[in-house]
PDB file of C-alpha atoms in Angstrom:
ATOM      1  CA  MET O  27     -50.989  11.920  28.484  1.00 90.00           C
ATOM      2  CA  THR O  28     -50.322  14.648  25.983  1.00 93.00           C
ATOM      3  CA  GLN O  29     -50.761  17.351  28.607  1.00 94.00           C
ATOM      4  CA  LEU O  30     -48.054  15.912  30.853  1.00 92.00           C
ATOM      5  CA  LEU O  31     -45.726  15.263  27.922  1.00 93.00           C
ATOM      6  CA  THR O  32     -46.072  18.746  26.414  1.00 94.00           C
ATOM      7  CA  GLY O  33     -46.805  20.908  29.453  1.00 93.00           C
ATOM      8  CA  HIS O  34     -49.907  22.270  27.718  1.00 94.00           C
ATOM      9  CA  GLY O  35     -52.612  21.598  30.249  1.00 94.00           C
ATOM     10  CA  VAL O  36     -53.961  22.484  33.653  1.00 95.00           C
ATOM     11  CA  PHE O  37     -50.610  23.638  35.028  1.00 96.00           C
ATOM     12  CA  GLY O  38     -50.266  27.045  36.667  1.00 95.00           C
ATOM     13  CA  GLU O  39     -47.303  27.942  34.460  1.00 96.00           C
ATOM     14  CA  TYR O  40     -49.251  27.200  31.269  1.00 95.00           C
ATOM     15  CA  LEU O  41     -52.487  28.821  32.486  1.00 94.00           C
ATOM     16  CA  LEU O  42     -50.514  31.960  33.367  1.00 94.00           C
ATOM     17  CA  ARG O  43     -48.922  31.987  29.910  1.00 95.00           C
ATOM     18  CA  ILE O  44     -52.320  31.830  28.183  1.00 94.00           C
ATOM     19  CA  ARG O  45     -53.731  34.380  30.656  1.00 93.00           C
ATOM     20  CA  ARG O  46     -56.226  32.104  32.373  1.00 91.00           C
ATOM     21  CA  GLU O  47     -54.416  32.537  35.695  1.00 92.00           C
ATOM     22  CA  VAL O  48     -52.694  35.439  37.404  1.00 93.00           C
ATOM     23  CA  THR O  49     -50.064  33.237  39.055  1.00 93.00           C
ATOM     24  CA  SER O  50     -48.236  30.010  38.264  1.00 94.00           C
ATOM     25  CA  THR O  51     -48.695  28.669  41.803  1.00 94.00           C
ATOM     26  CA  CYS O  52     -49.807  25.059  42.259  1.00 96.00           C
ATOM     27  CA  HIS O  53     -53.298  25.046  43.749  1.00 94.00           C
ATOM     28  CA  HIS O  54     -52.702  21.606  45.251  1.00 93.00           C
ATOM     29  CA  CYS O  55     -49.576  22.333  47.312  1.00 95.00           C
ATOM     30  CA  GLU O  56     -48.881  26.084  46.985  1.00 89.00           C
ATOM     31  CA  GLU O  57     -45.511  25.505  45.255  1.00 91.00           C
ATOM     32  CA  GLU O  58     -44.525  28.631  43.307  1.00 93.00           C
ATOM     33  CA  GLU O  59     -44.272  26.937  39.901  1.00 95.00           C
ATOM     34  CA  ASP O  60     -46.912  24.431  38.834  1.00 96.00           C
ATOM     35  CA  THR O  61     -45.459  22.780  35.739  1.00 96.00           C
ATOM     36  CA  ALA O  62     -45.880  19.374  34.128  1.00 96.00           C
ATOM     37  CA  GLN O  63     -42.618  18.295  35.781  1.00 96.00           C
ATOM     38  CA  HIS O  64     -43.795  19.549  39.187  1.00 96.00           C
ATOM     39  CA  THR O  65     -47.019  17.561  38.784  1.00 97.00           C
ATOM     40  CA  LEU O  66     -45.207  14.475  37.550  1.00 96.00           C
ATOM     41  CA  GLU O  67     -42.362  14.376  40.036  1.00 96.00           C
ATOM     42  CA  TYR O  68     -42.855  16.597  43.082  1.00 97.00           C
ATOM     43  CA  CYS O  69     -46.402  17.677  43.977  1.00 97.00           C
ATOM     44  CA  PRO O  70     -47.400  15.897  47.197  1.00 98.00           C
ATOM     45  CA  ALA O  71     -51.041  15.830  46.084  1.00 98.00           C
ATOM     46  CA  TRP O  72     -50.194  13.039  43.625  1.00 98.00           C
ATOM     47  CA  ALA O  73     -47.807  11.044  45.851  1.00 98.00           C
ATOM     48  CA  GLU O  74     -49.904   7.868  45.896  1.00 98.00           C
ATOM     49  CA  GLN O  75     -50.444   7.834  42.120  1.00 98.00           C
ATOM     50  CA  ARG O  76     -46.729   8.583  41.648  1.00 98.00           C
ATOM     51  CA  ARG O  77     -45.732   5.708  43.941  1.00 98.00           C
ATOM     52  CA  VAL O  78     -47.858   3.264  41.904  1.00 98.00           C
ATOM     53  CA  LEU O  79     -46.380   4.595  38.658  1.00 98.00           C
ATOM     54  CA  GLN O  80     -42.794   4.331  39.900  1.00 98.00           C
ATOM     55  CA  ARG O  81     -43.391   0.772  41.065  1.00 97.00           C
ATOM     56  CA  GLU O  82     -44.319  -0.105  37.467  1.00 96.00           C
ATOM     57  CA  ILE O  83     -41.859   1.955  35.418  1.00 97.00           C
ATOM     58  CA  GLY O  84     -38.976   2.802  37.756  1.00 95.00           C
ATOM     59  CA  GLU O  85     -37.893   5.806  39.775  1.00 93.00           C
ATOM     60  CA  ARG O  86     -37.011   8.196  36.935  1.00 93.00           C
ATOM     61  CA  LEU O  87     -39.892  10.513  36.068  1.00 95.00           C
ATOM     62  CA  SER O  88     -39.595  12.850  33.119  1.00 93.00           C
ATOM     63  CA  PRO O  89     -41.479  13.132  29.844  1.00 92.00           C
ATOM     64  CA  GLU O  90     -38.681  11.150  28.173  1.00 94.00           C
ATOM     65  CA  ALA O  91     -38.837   8.432  30.847  1.00 95.00           C
ATOM     66  CA  LEU O  92     -42.608   8.156  30.379  1.00 96.00           C
ATOM     67  CA  VAL O  93     -42.244   7.682  26.626  1.00 97.00           C
ATOM     68  CA  GLU O  94     -39.480   5.089  27.125  1.00 97.00           C
ATOM     69  CA  ALA O  95     -41.667   3.218  29.610  1.00 97.00           C
ATOM     70  CA  MET O  96     -44.701   3.292  27.301  1.00 97.00           C
ATOM     71  CA  LEU O  97     -42.603   1.799  24.513  1.00 97.00           C
ATOM     72  CA  ARG O  98     -41.320  -1.026  26.757  1.00 97.00           C
ATOM     73  CA  GLY O  99     -44.630  -2.816  27.037  1.00 97.00           C
ATOM     74  CA  ARG O 100     -48.358  -2.850  27.625  1.00 98.00           C
ATOM     75  CA  ARG O 101     -48.098  -2.977  31.407  1.00 97.00           C
ATOM     76  CA  GLU O 102     -45.882   0.120  31.485  1.00 98.00           C
ATOM     77  CA  PHE O 103     -48.082   1.898  28.951  1.00 98.00           C
ATOM     78  CA  ALA O 104     -51.142   1.173  31.096  1.00 98.00           C
ATOM     79  CA  ALA O 105     -49.366   2.466  34.218  1.00 98.00           C
ATOM     80  CA  VAL O 106     -48.463   5.752  32.514  1.00 98.00           C
ATOM     81  CA  ARG O 107     -51.959   6.120  31.070  1.00 98.00           C
ATOM     82  CA  THR O 108     -53.581   5.464  34.455  1.00 98.00           C
ATOM     83  CA  PHE O 109     -51.342   7.992  36.221  1.00 98.00           C
ATOM     84  CA  CYS O 110     -51.983  10.656  33.590  1.00 97.00           C
ATOM     85  CA  GLU O 111     -55.740  10.081  33.550  1.00 97.00           C
ATOM     86  CA  GLN O 112     -56.133  10.106  37.328  1.00 98.00           C
ATOM     87  CA  VAL O 113     -53.977  13.164  37.916  1.00 98.00           C
ATOM     88  CA  MET O 114     -55.075  15.263  34.952  1.00 97.00           C
ATOM     89  CA  LEU O 115     -58.784  14.547  35.479  1.00 97.00           C
ATOM     90  CA  ALA O 116     -58.435  15.591  39.127  1.00 97.00           C
ATOM     91  CA  LYS O 117     -56.555  18.770  38.128  1.00 96.00           C
ATOM     92  CA  GLU O 118     -59.175  19.586  35.465  1.00 96.00           C
ATOM     93  CA  ARG O 119     -62.035  19.014  37.919  1.00 96.00           C
ATOM     94  CA  ALA O 120     -60.353  21.292  40.475  1.00 94.00           C
ATOM     95  CA  GLU O 121     -59.811  23.957  37.792  1.00 93.00           C
ATOM     96  CA  ARG O 122     -63.489  23.842  36.757  1.00 93.00           C
ATOM     97  CA  ASN O 123     -64.504  24.225  40.403  1.00 93.00           C
ATOM     98  CA  ARG O 124     -62.160  27.206  40.837  1.00 89.00           C
ATOM     99  CA  VAL O 125     -63.568  28.897  37.738  1.00 88.00           C
ATOM    100  CA  ARG O 126     -67.133  28.225  38.877  1.00 89.00           C
ATOM    101  CA  THR O 127     -66.359  29.614  42.337  1.00 86.00           C
ATOM    102  CA  ARG O 128     -64.714  32.749  40.937  1.00 80.00           C
ATOM    103  CA  HIS O 129     -67.448  33.324  38.360  1.00 67.00           C
ATOM    104  CA  PRO O 130     -70.722  31.789  39.608  1.00 61.00           C
ATOM    105  CA  SER O 131     -72.751  33.295  36.759  1.00 58.00           C
ATOM    106  CA  ARG O 132     -70.332  31.969  34.144  1.00 51.00           C
ATOM    107  CA  THR O 133     -72.287  28.726  33.714  1.00 48.00           C
ATOM    108  CA  THR O 134     -75.465  30.680  33.023  1.00 45.00           C
ATOM    109  CA  GLN O 135     -73.592  32.936  30.584  1.00 46.00           C
ATOM    110  CA  GLN O 136     -72.169  29.932  28.725  1.00 48.00           C
ATOM    111  CA  GLN O 137     -75.608  28.331  28.473  1.00 48.00           C
ATOM    112  CA  HIS O 138     -77.042  31.619  27.161  1.00 47.00           C
ATOM    113  CA  ARG O 139     -74.217  31.883  24.635  1.00 49.00           C
ATOM    114  CA  ARG O 140     -74.997  28.397  23.321  1.00 51.00           C
ATOM    115  CA  ASN O 141     -78.592  29.469  22.731  1.00 53.00           C
ATOM    116  CA  THR O 142     -77.731  32.552  20.671  1.00 52.00           C
ATOM    117  CA  THR O 143     -76.255  33.098  17.245  1.00 51.00           C
ATOM    118  CA  ARG O 144     -72.787  34.461  16.553  1.00 51.00           C
ATOM    119  CA  HIS O 145     -74.313  37.905  16.127  1.00 52.00           C
ATOM    120  CA  GLY O 146     -76.059  37.872  19.492  1.00 55.00           C
ATOM    121  CA  GLY O 147     -79.619  37.264  18.346  1.00 56.00           C
ATOM    122  CA  ALA O 148     -81.846  34.464  19.528  1.00 59.00           C
ATOM    123  CA  MET O 149     -81.601  31.185  17.680  1.00 59.00           C
ATOM    124  CA  PRO O 150     -84.483  30.736  15.260  1.00 60.00           C
ATOM    125  CA  PRO O 151     -86.907  27.907  16.049  1.00 64.00           C
ATOM    126  CA  PRO O 152     -86.170  24.653  14.249  1.00 68.00           C
ATOM    127  CA  ALA O 153     -87.767  24.302  10.836  1.00 69.00           C
ATOM    128  CA  PRO O 154     -90.895  22.118  10.689  1.00 72.00           C
ATOM    129  CA  PRO O 155     -90.406  18.730   9.034  1.00 75.00           C
ATOM    130  CA  ARG O 156     -90.976  18.660   5.291  1.00 75.00           C
ATOM    131  CA  PRO O 157     -94.021  16.787   4.065  1.00 74.00           C
ATOM    132  CA  PRO O 158     -93.257  13.619   2.064  1.00 69.00           C
TER     133      PRO O 158
END
């Protein structure tokens, strides 16, 4: 939910700002600006989820409207949470796939990095258990 409310998430505009993308284009519909508002209100990729959300909280979709709806009651809160989870998880999954496709060896590099120290050397073997 926080990502849609703040705009800090898997949105082309934000990824461009933090230099993880070279364009702010929406990968789901090719709109020039992928923002939280675009995802929430306009992107056709999320039309079904949006329709369900609007049926529960009303037609107005903005971060402010989401907060107002969440404060109205449990049913509205659940509707907002469900929309955010479904859409953001799908966007995150698509982003991971794009990164993997662009950089196929990245997964191997990340695994190697986890197995080395900060200074680049191999991790020492674990210490043997101490005798009682």
